[in-house]
Amino acid sequence: MPLPDVESVPASQDVRAESPVIRIERLGHRYDQRQALDDVSFDVRPAEIFGLLGPNGSGKTTLFRILSTLMLATEGRATIMGHDAAREPNQVRREIGVVFQAASVDAKLTAAENLRHQGHLYGLSGRTLKRRIAEMLGRVGLADRARDRVETLSGGQQRRVELAKGLMHHPAVLLLDEPSTGLDPGARRDLWLYLKMLRDEERVTVVVTTHLMEEAEHCDRLAILNEGKLVALGTPAELKREIGGEVIVMEAREPQSLARRIAERFGGPCNVIDGKVRLEREHGHRFVTDVVEAFPGEIDSISVSKPTLEDVFIDRTGHRFWTGPESGTP
Amino acid sequence: MAQTTTLGAITQPAHPVRSRTWLAVASLWWRELVRFYRQRSRVIGVILSPLVFWLVIGSGFGTSFRSGSAAGGQHYLEYFYPGALIMIVLFTSIFTMMSVIEDRKEGFLLSVLVAPISRSAIVLAKVLGGTTLSAIQGLIFLVFAPAVGAHIGGAQFGLIVLITALVSFCLTSLGFAVAWKMESAQGFHAVVNLFLIPLWLLSGALFPITGASGWIRALMLANPLTYGVEALRAALFPAMASPRFPLGSSIAVLAVFSAVVFAVAFLLANRRSTKPAA
């Protein structure tokens, strides 16, 4: 399918002149039996927040593992800042900061101790390290908790230590796996504000995996994955625009037959998803009156809405985000 | 990255990340120790278990074997003492490496694995951490040395520390190698139980190698602990007539074993694969 290539990052920065920060080329991965990632290619540009959106089992975690040098891909290539993730892992590791979905901070150590060890792993020591620890704790709002053991901090605070840990060496690329897991709405908002600040003020390139539509909306650009394949790539706005017009959903007693007859009468694709008749139309509000008049008494309810990212997903895969055949497998 | 805009508090210049292996090793090693002393039950266990162990063994064996002289005119308790110390070291060394499984489960290991440091630094730090703890525990057991008639001088003490540390290092490396691929503590226990007791029984701790026959003897000769026990016995009782192996060669064999087991642990940890790392 043709992949759109439209400018998406803050207008003040001319990014197209720069080479991509991450280049994924025909990347594929096969666990014993299952093809978890299948011929995926895309670029991530400097200083953008790039989202990998997909349901469980879509391949985004596999892609994350390959990018973070934790696993070798079985096919294709991933390059970060010009270094091959498979062949030059240490060069890649210097450039990336990684925030895992599960906590990686040591709960028995204090927040500052965690950062000190992390700094040592990246060759920081002495005064530089001390300054960096203070700076990072200040930036995530935990300066006053530096000496507290991580196990005594709240879940949200622990995630902040996690983030500070990933940023200790000022990486050019920050990789985050499902970063808002376990965060309340307030903490989630703070996280996104912070990621945007990193992007705008330090030109950090941020890659976020997520299965949450509302989180994907924050990203500058998105790659939507389904069953290991790249099904959409672009800015959230552009992807939704491609739907064309509005999304109309109808409840009916006999959705299959209604869908068939609507398609016959009005033309264009008309699907049944989750027992509801669903179609995409320009000038949706006008279509509503037409369809209700055409099939009196057959439609129990009808709704018109602007397309969401979930609609993009349905449009590209033919099924809902959460009811894919692969759901339930890791 | 050239055009870093600075706003507010952010004034850090970009700096190239350097990998400093020894700094990483020292840091990770220190973390092992800090984690240890912040878990009070572990501290109590390490200090008390040698004491309890000797109390039970000493009072039991002391009366049962008073007249028996097992080897070279030694009292059995005397004969048994080095083996008991090795046993303490054996258990502690192997089981400290359960922390590898813990680190993996808690996610800490992942953040170390994505850091730009050599895998050997990670293995070395873990192994040295375990070595330190188990050697300390073994050395606590030395307070009972006078009870079996061993009076330890300065040079002798240095020698004993060296032997204990080598044995600990060898066994901790072994524990690491086993723990690396394990997904659960139960799996680790199951595998370790297979060789833990045989390793100790066939080390000359209970019965001397001179009396053993055929294949048992061969197994004992292939067991690194045999050299640990012998070296320790020679260091504790220098007056004892003709040790079975010269002290120097026992230590050399131990060092070789340690190097080999460590290399295996390193190779296991250094393998990158197409399977998830954790």
Coordinates of C-alpha atoms in Angstrom, one line a residue:
Chain A
M1 CA 0.0 0.0 0.0
P2 CA 1.3 3.5 -0.6
L3 CA 2.7 5.0 2.6
P4 CA 2.2 8.7 3.0
D5 CA 5.2 10.8 3.6
V6 CA 4.0 14.1 5.0
E7 CA 5.8 16.5 7.3
S8 CA 4.8 15.9 10.9
V9 CA 7.4 17.3 13.2
P10 CA 7.4 20.8 14.6
A11 CA 7.7 23.2 11.7
S12 CA 10.6 25.1 13.1
Q13 CA 12.9 22.2 12.5
D14 CA 13.9 21.3 9.0
V15 CA 14.3 17.6 9.6
R16 CA 14.1 16.3 6.0
A17 CA 17.7 17.5 5.4
E18 CA 18.9 15.1 8.1
S19 CA 19.4 11.4 7.8
P20 CA 17.1 9.2 9.8
V21 CA 18.0 8.4 13.3
I22 CA 16.6 4.9 13.1
R23 CA 16.3 2.9 9.9
I24 CA 14.3 -0.3 9.8
E25 CA 14.9 -2.3 6.6
R26 CA 12.9 -5.3 5.8
L27 CA 13.0 -6.4 9.4
G28 CA 11.5 -9.7 10.2
H29 CA 11.6 -12.0 13.2
R30 CA 10.6 -15.6 13.6
Y31 CA 10.3 -17.3 17.0
D32 CA 10.3 -21.1 16.7
Q33 CA 6.9 -21.3 14.9
R34 CA 5.5 -17.9 14.8
Q35 CA 6.4 -15.0 12.5
A36 CA 6.3 -12.2 15.0
L37 CA 7.6 -9.5 12.7
D38 CA 7.2 -9.6 8.9
D39 CA 9.1 -7.5 6.4
V40 CA 8.8 -4.2 8.3
S41 CA 10.5 -1.1 6.9
F42 CA 10.4 2.5 8.1
D43 CA 12.5 5.4 9.2
V44 CA 12.4 7.4 12.4
R45 CA 13.5 11.1 11.9
P46 CA 15.5 13.2 14.3
A47 CA 13.7 14.7 17.2
E48 CA 10.3 13.2 16.6
I49 CA 8.1 11.2 19.0
F50 CA 7.5 8.0 17.1
G51 CA 4.8 5.6 18.2
L52 CA 4.7 1.9 17.6
L53 CA 1.0 1.1 18.0
G54 CA -0.5 -2.4 17.9
P55 CA -2.5 -4.8 20.0
N56 CA -0.8 -7.6 22.0
G57 CA 1.1 -9.9 19.6
S58 CA 1.4 -7.3 16.9
G59 CA 5.2 -7.4 17.0
K60 CA 5.9 -4.2 18.7
T61 CA 7.6 -5.8 21.7
T62 CA 9.7 -7.9 19.3
L63 CA 10.7 -4.7 17.4
F64 CA 11.5 -3.0 20.7
R65 CA 13.8 -5.9 21.8
I66 CA 15.6 -5.8 18.5
L67 CA 16.1 -2.0 18.7
S68 CA 17.4 -2.2 22.3
T69 CA 20.0 -4.8 21.2
L70 CA 18.5 -7.4 23.5
M71 CA 17.7 -9.8 20.6
L72 CA 19.0 -10.4 17.1
A73 CA 16.5 -10.2 14.3
T74 CA 16.2 -13.3 12.1
E75 CA 15.8 -11.2 8.9
G76 CA 16.6 -7.7 7.8
R77 CA 18.4 -4.8 9.5
A78 CA 17.9 -2.2 12.1
T79 CA 20.2 0.8 12.2
I80 CA 20.4 3.4 15.0
M81 CA 22.5 6.5 14.5
G82 CA 24.2 4.7 11.7
H83 CA 25.1 1.6 13.7
D84 CA 23.8 -1.8 13.0
A85 CA 21.9 -3.1 16.1
A86 CA 23.1 -6.6 15.4
R87 CA 26.7 -6.0 14.5
E88 CA 27.7 -3.0 16.6
P89 CA 25.6 -3.4 19.7
N90 CA 27.9 -1.4 21.9
Q91 CA 27.9 1.7 19.6
V92 CA 24.1 1.4 19.6
R93 CA 24.0 1.1 23.3
R94 CA 25.9 4.3 23.8
E95 CA 23.3 6.2 21.8
I96 CA 20.1 4.8 23.3
G97 CA 18.4 5.2 26.6
V98 CA 15.9 2.4 27.4
V99 CA 12.9 2.5 29.7
F100 CA 11.4 -1.0 30.0
Q101 CA 7.8 -1.8 30.7
A102 CA 8.7 -3.7 33.8
A103 CA 10.7 -1.8 36.5
S104 CA 14.4 -2.1 36.2
V105 CA 15.3 0.0 39.2
D106 CA 16.7 -1.8 42.2
A107 CA 14.1 -1.4 44.9
K108 CA 16.6 -2.1 47.7
L109 CA 18.7 0.9 46.6
T110 CA 17.8 4.6 47.0
A111 CA 16.8 6.7 44.0
A112 CA 20.2 8.4 43.9
E113 CA 22.1 5.1 44.3
N114 CA 20.2 3.6 41.3
L115 CA 21.2 6.6 39.2
R116 CA 24.8 6.4 40.5
H117 CA 25.1 2.8 39.4
Q118 CA 23.5 3.6 36.1
G119 CA 26.0 6.5 35.6
H120 CA 28.9 4.1 36.3
L121 CA 27.7 1.8 33.6
Y122 CA 28.0 4.7 31.2
G123 CA 31.4 5.8 32.3
L124 CA 30.3 8.7 34.4
S125 CA 32.0 9.3 37.7
G126 CA 33.0 11.9 40.2
R127 CA 31.6 15.4 40.0
T128 CA 30.0 15.0 36.6
L129 CA 28.1 12.1 37.9
K130 CA 27.0 13.8 41.1
R131 CA 25.8 16.8 39.2
R132 CA 24.0 14.6 36.7
I133 CA 22.2 12.7 39.5
A134 CA 21.0 15.9 41.1
E135 CA 20.0 17.3 37.8
M136 CA 18.0 14.3 36.7
L137 CA 16.3 13.9 40.0
G138 CA 15.4 17.5 39.9
R139 CA 13.9 17.2 36.4
V140 CA 11.7 14.3 37.3
G141 CA 10.6 16.1 40.5
L142 CA 12.2 13.8 43.0
A143 CA 15.1 15.9 44.4
D144 CA 13.7 15.5 47.9
R145 CA 13.4 11.8 47.6
A146 CA 17.0 11.1 46.5
R147 CA 17.9 9.3 49.7
D148 CA 14.8 7.2 49.9
R149 CA 14.8 3.6 48.9
V150 CA 12.9 3.0 45.7
E151 CA 10.7 0.4 47.4
T152 CA 9.2 3.3 49.5
L153 CA 8.2 5.4 46.5
S154 CA 4.8 5.3 44.9
G155 CA 4.3 3.6 41.5
G156 CA 4.4 6.8 39.6
Q157 CA 7.5 8.0 41.4
Q158 CA 9.2 4.7 40.6
R159 CA 8.5 5.2 36.9
R160 CA 10.1 8.6 37.2
V161 CA 13.2 7.1 38.6
E162 CA 13.1 4.7 35.7
L163 CA 12.9 7.5 33.2
A164 CA 15.7 9.4 35.0
K165 CA 17.8 6.3 34.8
G166 CA 17.2 5.9 31.1
L167 CA 18.3 9.5 30.5
M168 CA 21.4 9.6 32.7
H169 CA 23.8 9.5 29.8
H170 CA 21.8 12.0 27.7
P171 CA 21.0 9.5 24.9
A172 CA 20.2 10.7 21.5
V173 CA 17.4 8.2 21.2
L174 CA 15.1 7.2 24.0
L175 CA 13.2 3.9 23.7
L176 CA 10.2 3.4 25.9
D177 CA 8.2 0.2 26.1
E178 CA 4.5 0.9 27.2
P179 CA 5.6 3.8 29.3
S180 CA 2.3 4.6 30.9
T181 CA 1.7 1.1 32.3
G182 CA 0.6 1.6 35.9
L183 CA 0.4 5.4 35.7
D184 CA -2.6 7.3 36.8
P185 CA -3.9 10.0 34.4
G186 CA -2.0 12.8 36.0
A187 CA 1.3 11.0 35.9
R188 CA 0.6 10.0 32.3
R189 CA 0.1 13.6 31.3
D190 CA 3.3 14.6 33.1
L191 CA 5.2 11.9 31.3
W192 CA 4.0 13.1 27.9
L193 CA 4.8 16.7 28.7
Y194 CA 8.2 15.6 29.7
L195 CA 8.7 13.6 26.5
K196 CA 7.7 16.6 24.4
M197 CA 10.1 18.8 26.3
L198 CA 12.9 16.3 25.6
R199 CA 12.0 16.4 21.9
D200 CA 11.7 20.2 21.6
E201 CA 14.5 21.3 23.9
E202 CA 17.1 18.6 23.6
R203 CA 16.1 17.2 20.2
V204 CA 15.9 13.7 21.6
T205 CA 14.3 11.2 19.3
V206 CA 11.7 9.2 21.2
V207 CA 10.3 5.9 20.3
V208 CA 7.3 4.6 22.3
T209 CA 5.5 1.3 22.0
T210 CA 1.9 1.4 23.1
H211 CA -1.4 -0.4 22.7
L212 CA -3.4 2.7 23.8
M213 CA -5.1 4.8 21.2
E214 CA -5.2 7.9 23.3
E215 CA -1.4 7.6 23.9
A216 CA -0.8 7.1 20.2
E217 CA -2.5 10.5 19.5
H218 CA 0.4 12.2 21.2
C219 CA 3.0 10.9 18.8
D220 CA 4.3 12.9 15.9
R221 CA 4.2 9.9 13.7
L222 CA 2.9 6.4 14.1
A223 CA 3.7 2.9 12.8
I224 CA 0.6 0.7 13.2
L225 CA 1.5 -3.0 13.5
N226 CA -0.8 -5.9 13.2
E227 CA 0.2 -9.6 13.2
G228 CA 3.8 -8.6 12.6
K229 CA 3.1 -6.4 9.6
L230 CA 3.2 -2.7 9.2
V231 CA -0.3 -1.7 8.3
A232 CA -0.1 2.1 8.5
L233 CA 2.5 4.8 8.8
G234 CA 2.0 8.5 9.2
T235 CA 0.9 11.3 11.5
P236 CA -2.3 10.5 13.5
A237 CA -4.1 13.3 11.7
E238 CA -3.0 12.1 8.3
L239 CA -4.0 8.6 9.0
K240 CA -7.4 9.6 10.1
R241 CA -7.8 11.9 7.1
E242 CA -7.2 9.0 4.8
I243 CA -10.4 7.4 6.1
G244 CA -12.3 10.1 4.1
G245 CA -15.3 11.7 5.8
E246 CA -17.0 10.1 8.8
V247 CA -17.5 6.7 10.2
I248 CA -21.1 5.5 10.4
V249 CA -22.0 2.7 12.7
M250 CA -25.5 1.1 12.8
E251 CA -27.1 -1.4 15.1
A252 CA -29.6 -3.6 13.5
R253 CA -31.4 -6.9 14.0
E254 CA -30.0 -8.5 10.9
P255 CA -26.7 -6.7 10.3
Q256 CA -25.4 -9.0 7.6
S257 CA -28.3 -8.6 5.3
L258 CA -28.6 -4.9 6.0
A259 CA -24.9 -4.4 5.2
R260 CA -25.4 -6.3 1.9
R261 CA -28.4 -4.3 0.9
I262 CA -26.7 -1.0 1.9
A263 CA -23.8 -1.9 -0.3
E264 CA -26.1 -2.7 -3.2
R265 CA -28.0 0.4 -2.9
F266 CA -25.4 3.0 -2.0
G267 CA -22.2 1.4 -3.3
G268 CA -18.9 1.3 -1.6
P269 CA -17.7 -1.1 1.1
C270 CA -19.9 -1.8 4.0
N271 CA -18.8 -4.2 6.7
V272 CA -20.1 -5.9 9.8
I273 CA -17.7 -5.6 12.7
D274 CA -18.7 -6.9 16.1
G275 CA -22.3 -7.3 15.1
K276 CA -22.6 -3.7 13.9
V277 CA -22.8 -2.4 10.4
R278 CA -19.9 -0.1 9.7
L279 CA -19.0 2.1 6.8
E280 CA -17.0 5.2 6.0
R281 CA -18.6 8.1 4.1
E282 CA -18.1 11.6 3.1
H283 CA -20.9 13.9 4.3
G284 CA -21.9 11.3 6.8
H285 CA -24.8 13.4 8.3
R286 CA -26.5 13.5 4.9
F287 CA -26.0 9.8 4.4
V288 CA -27.7 9.1 7.8
T289 CA -31.0 10.5 6.6
D290 CA -30.7 8.6 3.3
V291 CA -30.1 5.3 4.9
V292 CA -32.7 5.6 7.6
E293 CA -35.3 6.5 5.0
A294 CA -34.2 3.7 2.7
F295 CA -34.6 1.0 5.3
P296 CA -37.4 2.2 7.6
G297 CA -37.6 0.3 10.9
E298 CA -34.6 -1.9 10.3
I299 CA -32.0 0.3 12.0
D300 CA -32.1 0.4 15.8
S301 CA -29.5 3.1 16.2
I302 CA -27.1 5.0 14.1
S303 CA -24.0 7.1 14.9
V304 CA -21.8 9.4 13.0
S305 CA -18.3 10.2 14.2
K306 CA -15.0 11.6 13.1
P307 CA -12.6 8.8 12.4
T308 CA -10.3 7.7 15.3
L309 CA -7.1 5.7 15.2
E310 CA -9.1 2.7 16.0
D311 CA -11.1 3.3 12.8
V312 CA -7.8 3.5 10.9
F313 CA -6.9 0.2 12.4
I314 CA -10.2 -1.3 11.4
D315 CA -9.9 0.1 7.9
R316 CA -6.5 -1.4 7.4
T317 CA -7.0 -4.8 9.0
G318 CA -10.7 -5.5 8.8
H319 CA -11.0 -6.3 12.4
R320 CA -11.2 -4.5 15.7
F321 CA -8.1 -3.6 17.7
W322 CA -8.8 -5.9 20.5
T323 CA -10.4 -8.9 18.8
G324 CA -7.7 -9.9 16.4
P325 CA -7.2 -13.6 15.9
E326 CA -3.8 -13.4 17.6
S327 CA -5.1 -11.7 20.8
G328 CA -4.0 -13.6 23.9
T329 CA -0.7 -14.9 22.5
P330 CA 2.3 -12.9 23.7
Chain B
M1 CA 22.6 16.8 17.8
A2 CA 24.7 19.8 17.0
Q3 CA 22.0 22.3 17.5
T4 CA 21.2 21.8 21.2
T5 CA 18.9 24.5 22.3
T6 CA 19.2 25.2 26.0
L7 CA 16.3 26.2 28.0
G8 CA 15.8 26.6 31.8
A9 CA 17.8 24.1 33.8
I10 CA 19.1 22.1 30.9
T11 CA 22.6 23.2 30.3
Q12 CA 24.4 19.9 30.1
P13 CA 26.8 19.7 27.1
A14 CA 26.5 16.5 25.1
H15 CA 29.3 14.2 26.1
P16 CA 30.6 11.0 24.5
V17 CA 29.7 8.0 26.5
R18 CA 32.8 6.0 27.4
S19 CA 32.8 2.5 28.6
R20 CA 34.9 2.0 31.7
T21 CA 34.9 -1.6 32.4
W22 CA 36.4 -1.5 35.9
L23 CA 34.1 1.3 37.0
A24 CA 31.2 -0.8 35.9
V25 CA 32.5 -4.0 37.6
A26 CA 33.2 -2.1 40.9
S27 CA 29.8 -0.5 40.8
L28 CA 27.9 -3.7 40.2
W29 CA 30.0 -5.5 42.7
W30 CA 29.2 -2.9 45.3
R31 CA 25.5 -3.2 44.5
E32 CA 25.6 -6.9 45.3
L33 CA 27.0 -6.1 48.8
V34 CA 24.6 -3.3 49.5
R35 CA 21.7 -5.4 48.5
F36 CA 23.0 -8.1 50.8
Y37 CA 23.3 -6.1 53.9
R38 CA 20.0 -4.4 53.4
Q39 CA 18.3 -7.8 53.6
R40 CA 18.6 -8.5 57.2
S41 CA 17.6 -12.1 57.1
R42 CA 20.4 -12.8 54.7
V43 CA 22.9 -11.1 57.0
I44 CA 21.7 -13.1 59.9
G45 CA 21.9 -16.3 57.9
V46 CA 25.4 -15.7 56.8
I47 CA 26.7 -15.0 60.3
L48 CA 24.7 -17.6 62.2
S49 CA 24.8 -20.6 59.9
P50 CA 28.5 -21.4 60.3
L51 CA 28.0 -21.1 64.1
V52 CA 25.0 -23.3 64.3
F53 CA 26.6 -25.7 61.9
W54 CA 29.6 -26.2 64.0
L55 CA 27.7 -26.3 67.2
V56 CA 25.7 -29.3 65.9
I57 CA 28.6 -31.0 64.1
G58 CA 31.0 -30.3 66.9
S59 CA 28.9 -31.7 69.7
G60 CA 27.7 -34.7 67.7
F61 CA 30.9 -35.8 66.1
G62 CA 32.9 -34.9 69.1
T63 CA 31.4 -37.6 71.2
S64 CA 30.7 -40.2 68.5
F65 CA 34.1 -40.2 66.9
R66 CA 36.3 -39.4 69.9
S67 CA 38.4 -42.4 69.6
G68 CA 38.4 -42.8 65.9
S69 CA 41.3 -41.6 64.0
A70 CA 40.4 -41.5 60.3
A71 CA 43.4 -40.3 58.4
G72 CA 47.0 -39.9 59.2
G73 CA 46.6 -40.0 62.9
Q74 CA 44.1 -37.1 63.0
H75 CA 41.0 -37.0 65.0
Y76 CA 38.0 -37.2 62.8
L77 CA 36.8 -33.7 63.8
E78 CA 40.1 -32.4 62.8
Y79 CA 39.9 -34.2 59.6
F80 CA 36.4 -33.0 59.0
Y81 CA 37.0 -29.3 59.7
P82 CA 38.4 -28.2 56.3
G83 CA 35.6 -30.1 54.5
A84 CA 33.0 -28.3 56.7
L85 CA 34.4 -24.9 55.8
I86 CA 34.3 -25.9 52.1
M87 CA 30.7 -27.0 52.5
I88 CA 29.7 -23.6 53.9
V89 CA 31.4 -21.9 51.0
L90 CA 29.8 -24.3 48.5
F91 CA 26.3 -23.6 49.6
T92 CA 26.7 -19.9 49.9
S93 CA 28.5 -19.6 46.6
I94 CA 26.0 -21.5 44.5
F95 CA 23.0 -20.0 46.1
T96 CA 24.1 -16.3 46.0
M97 CA 23.8 -16.7 42.2
M98 CA 20.0 -17.0 42.6
S99 CA 20.3 -13.3 42.5
V100 CA 20.9 -13.6 38.7
I101 CA 17.4 -15.0 38.4
E102 CA 16.1 -12.3 40.7
D103 CA 17.8 -9.6 38.7
R104 CA 16.3 -11.0 35.6
K105 CA 12.8 -11.1 37.1
E106 CA 13.0 -7.7 38.6
G107 CA 14.2 -6.2 35.3
F108 CA 17.5 -4.9 36.7
L109 CA 19.4 -7.2 34.5
L110 CA 17.8 -5.8 31.3
S111 CA 19.0 -2.3 32.1
V112 CA 22.5 -3.7 32.6
L113 CA 22.3 -5.7 29.3
V114 CA 21.5 -2.6 27.3
A115 CA 24.4 -0.6 28.8
P116 CA 27.6 -0.3 26.7
I117 CA 29.7 -2.5 28.8
S118 CA 31.3 -5.8 28.1
R119 CA 29.4 -8.9 29.2
S120 CA 32.6 -10.0 31.0
A121 CA 32.2 -7.0 33.3
I122 CA 28.7 -8.1 34.2
V123 CA 29.7 -11.7 34.9
L124 CA 32.8 -10.7 36.8
A125 CA 30.9 -8.3 39.0
K126 CA 28.2 -10.8 39.9
V127 CA 30.7 -13.5 40.5
L128 CA 33.0 -11.3 42.6
G129 CA 29.9 -10.2 44.6
G130 CA 29.0 -13.8 45.4
T131 CA 32.7 -14.6 46.1
T132 CA 33.0 -11.9 48.6
L133 CA 29.9 -13.0 50.5
S134 CA 30.7 -16.6 50.6
A135 CA 34.4 -16.1 51.4
I136 CA 33.4 -13.9 54.4
Q137 CA 31.0 -16.6 55.5
G138 CA 33.7 -19.3 55.2
L139 CA 36.2 -17.2 57.1
I140 CA 33.7 -16.6 60.0
F141 CA 34.0 -20.4 60.4
L142 CA 37.7 -19.9 61.2
V143 CA 36.8 -18.9 64.7
F144 CA 36.5 -22.6 65.5
A145 CA 39.9 -23.4 64.2
P146 CA 41.5 -23.4 67.6
A147 CA 38.9 -26.0 68.7
V148 CA 40.5 -28.5 66.3
G149 CA 44.0 -27.5 67.2
A150 CA 44.8 -25.2 64.3
H151 CA 46.5 -22.0 65.4
I152 CA 46.6 -19.6 62.6
G153 CA 49.4 -17.1 62.1
G154 CA 49.4 -14.1 59.7
A155 CA 50.9 -15.8 56.6
Q156 CA 48.8 -18.8 57.2
F157 CA 45.7 -16.7 57.4
G158 CA 46.6 -15.0 54.1
L159 CA 46.9 -18.4 52.5
I160 CA 43.6 -19.6 53.9
V161 CA 41.9 -16.4 52.6
L162 CA 43.4 -17.0 49.1
I163 CA 42.2 -20.7 49.0
T164 CA 38.7 -19.8 50.3
A165 CA 38.4 -17.0 47.8
L166 CA 39.5 -19.2 44.9
V167 CA 37.0 -22.0 45.9
S168 CA 34.3 -19.3 46.3
F169 CA 35.1 -17.8 42.9
C170 CA 35.1 -21.2 41.2
L171 CA 31.8 -22.2 42.7
T172 CA 30.1 -18.8 42.2
S173 CA 31.1 -18.9 38.5
L174 CA 29.5 -22.4 38.4
G175 CA 26.4 -21.0 40.1
F176 CA 26.3 -18.1 37.6
A177 CA 26.6 -20.5 34.6
V178 CA 23.7 -22.6 35.9
A179 CA 21.5 -19.6 36.9
W180 CA 22.0 -17.7 33.6
K181 CA 19.5 -19.7 31.5
M182 CA 17.1 -20.4 34.4
E183 CA 13.7 -18.9 34.4
S184 CA 12.7 -19.8 37.9
A185 CA 14.3 -20.3 41.3
Q186 CA 12.7 -23.8 41.4
G187 CA 14.4 -24.8 38.2
F188 CA 17.7 -23.6 39.7
H189 CA 17.2 -25.6 42.8
A190 CA 16.4 -28.7 40.9
V191 CA 19.6 -28.5 38.8
V192 CA 21.8 -27.5 41.7
N193 CA 20.6 -30.3 43.9
L194 CA 21.8 -32.7 41.3
F195 CA 25.4 -31.9 41.8
L196 CA 25.7 -30.0 45.1
I197 CA 25.8 -33.0 47.5
P198 CA 27.9 -35.3 45.2
L199 CA 30.3 -32.5 44.6
W200 CA 30.8 -32.2 48.4
L201 CA 30.8 -35.9 49.2
L202 CA 33.5 -36.6 46.6
S203 CA 35.8 -33.8 47.7
G204 CA 37.7 -35.7 50.4
A205 CA 35.6 -33.8 53.0
L206 CA 34.2 -36.9 54.5
F207 CA 36.6 -39.7 53.5
P208 CA 40.1 -39.4 52.2
I209 CA 40.9 -39.9 48.6
T210 CA 43.6 -42.4 49.4
G211 CA 41.0 -44.9 50.6
A212 CA 38.8 -44.5 47.5
S213 CA 38.8 -47.0 44.7
G214 CA 38.6 -46.9 41.0
W215 CA 36.0 -44.6 39.5
I216 CA 35.2 -42.9 42.7
R217 CA 38.9 -41.9 42.9
A218 CA 38.8 -40.6 39.4
L219 CA 35.7 -38.5 40.1
M220 CA 37.4 -37.1 43.2
L221 CA 40.4 -36.2 41.2
A222 CA 38.2 -34.4 38.7
N223 CA 36.4 -32.5 41.4
P224 CA 37.8 -29.0 42.0
L225 CA 36.6 -29.1 45.6
T226 CA 39.1 -31.9 46.3
Y227 CA 41.9 -29.5 45.7
G228 CA 40.2 -26.9 47.9
V229 CA 39.8 -29.2 50.8
E230 CA 43.3 -30.5 50.4
A231 CA 44.8 -27.1 50.1
L232 CA 42.9 -25.9 53.1
R233 CA 43.9 -28.9 55.1
A234 CA 47.6 -28.3 54.3
A235 CA 47.2 -24.6 55.2
L236 CA 45.4 -25.3 58.5
F237 CA 47.7 -28.1 59.6
P238 CA 51.1 -27.4 58.2
A239 CA 52.7 -29.8 60.6
M240 CA 50.6 -32.7 59.2
A241 CA 52.7 -35.4 57.6
S242 CA 52.8 -35.3 53.8
P243 CA 49.7 -33.7 52.3
R244 CA 48.4 -35.8 49.4
F245 CA 49.0 -32.9 47.0
P246 CA 51.6 -30.2 47.5
L247 CA 49.9 -26.9 48.5
G248 CA 51.2 -25.0 45.5
S249 CA 49.8 -27.4 43.0
S250 CA 46.4 -27.6 44.7
I251 CA 46.2 -23.8 44.5
A252 CA 47.3 -23.9 40.8
V253 CA 44.7 -26.6 40.0
L254 CA 42.0 -24.5 41.7
A255 CA 43.0 -21.4 39.8
V256 CA 42.8 -23.3 36.5
F257 CA 39.4 -24.7 37.4
S258 CA 38.2 -21.2 38.4
A259 CA 39.4 -19.7 35.0
V260 CA 37.7 -22.5 33.1
V261 CA 34.3 -22.2 34.9
F262 CA 34.4 -18.4 34.7
A263 CA 35.1 -18.7 30.9
V264 CA 32.1 -20.9 30.5
A265 CA 29.9 -18.5 32.5
F266 CA 31.2 -15.6 30.3
L267 CA 30.5 -17.5 27.1
L268 CA 27.0 -18.3 28.1
A269 CA 26.3 -14.7 29.1
N270 CA 28.0 -13.3 26.0
R271 CA 25.9 -15.2 23.5
R272 CA 23.4 -13.0 21.6
S273 CA 20.6 -14.9 20.2
T274 CA 17.3 -14.5 18.3
K275 CA 15.5 -15.4 21.5
P276 CA 14.3 -12.8 24.0
A277 CA 17.1 -11.9 26.5
A278 CA 14.6 -11.8 29.4

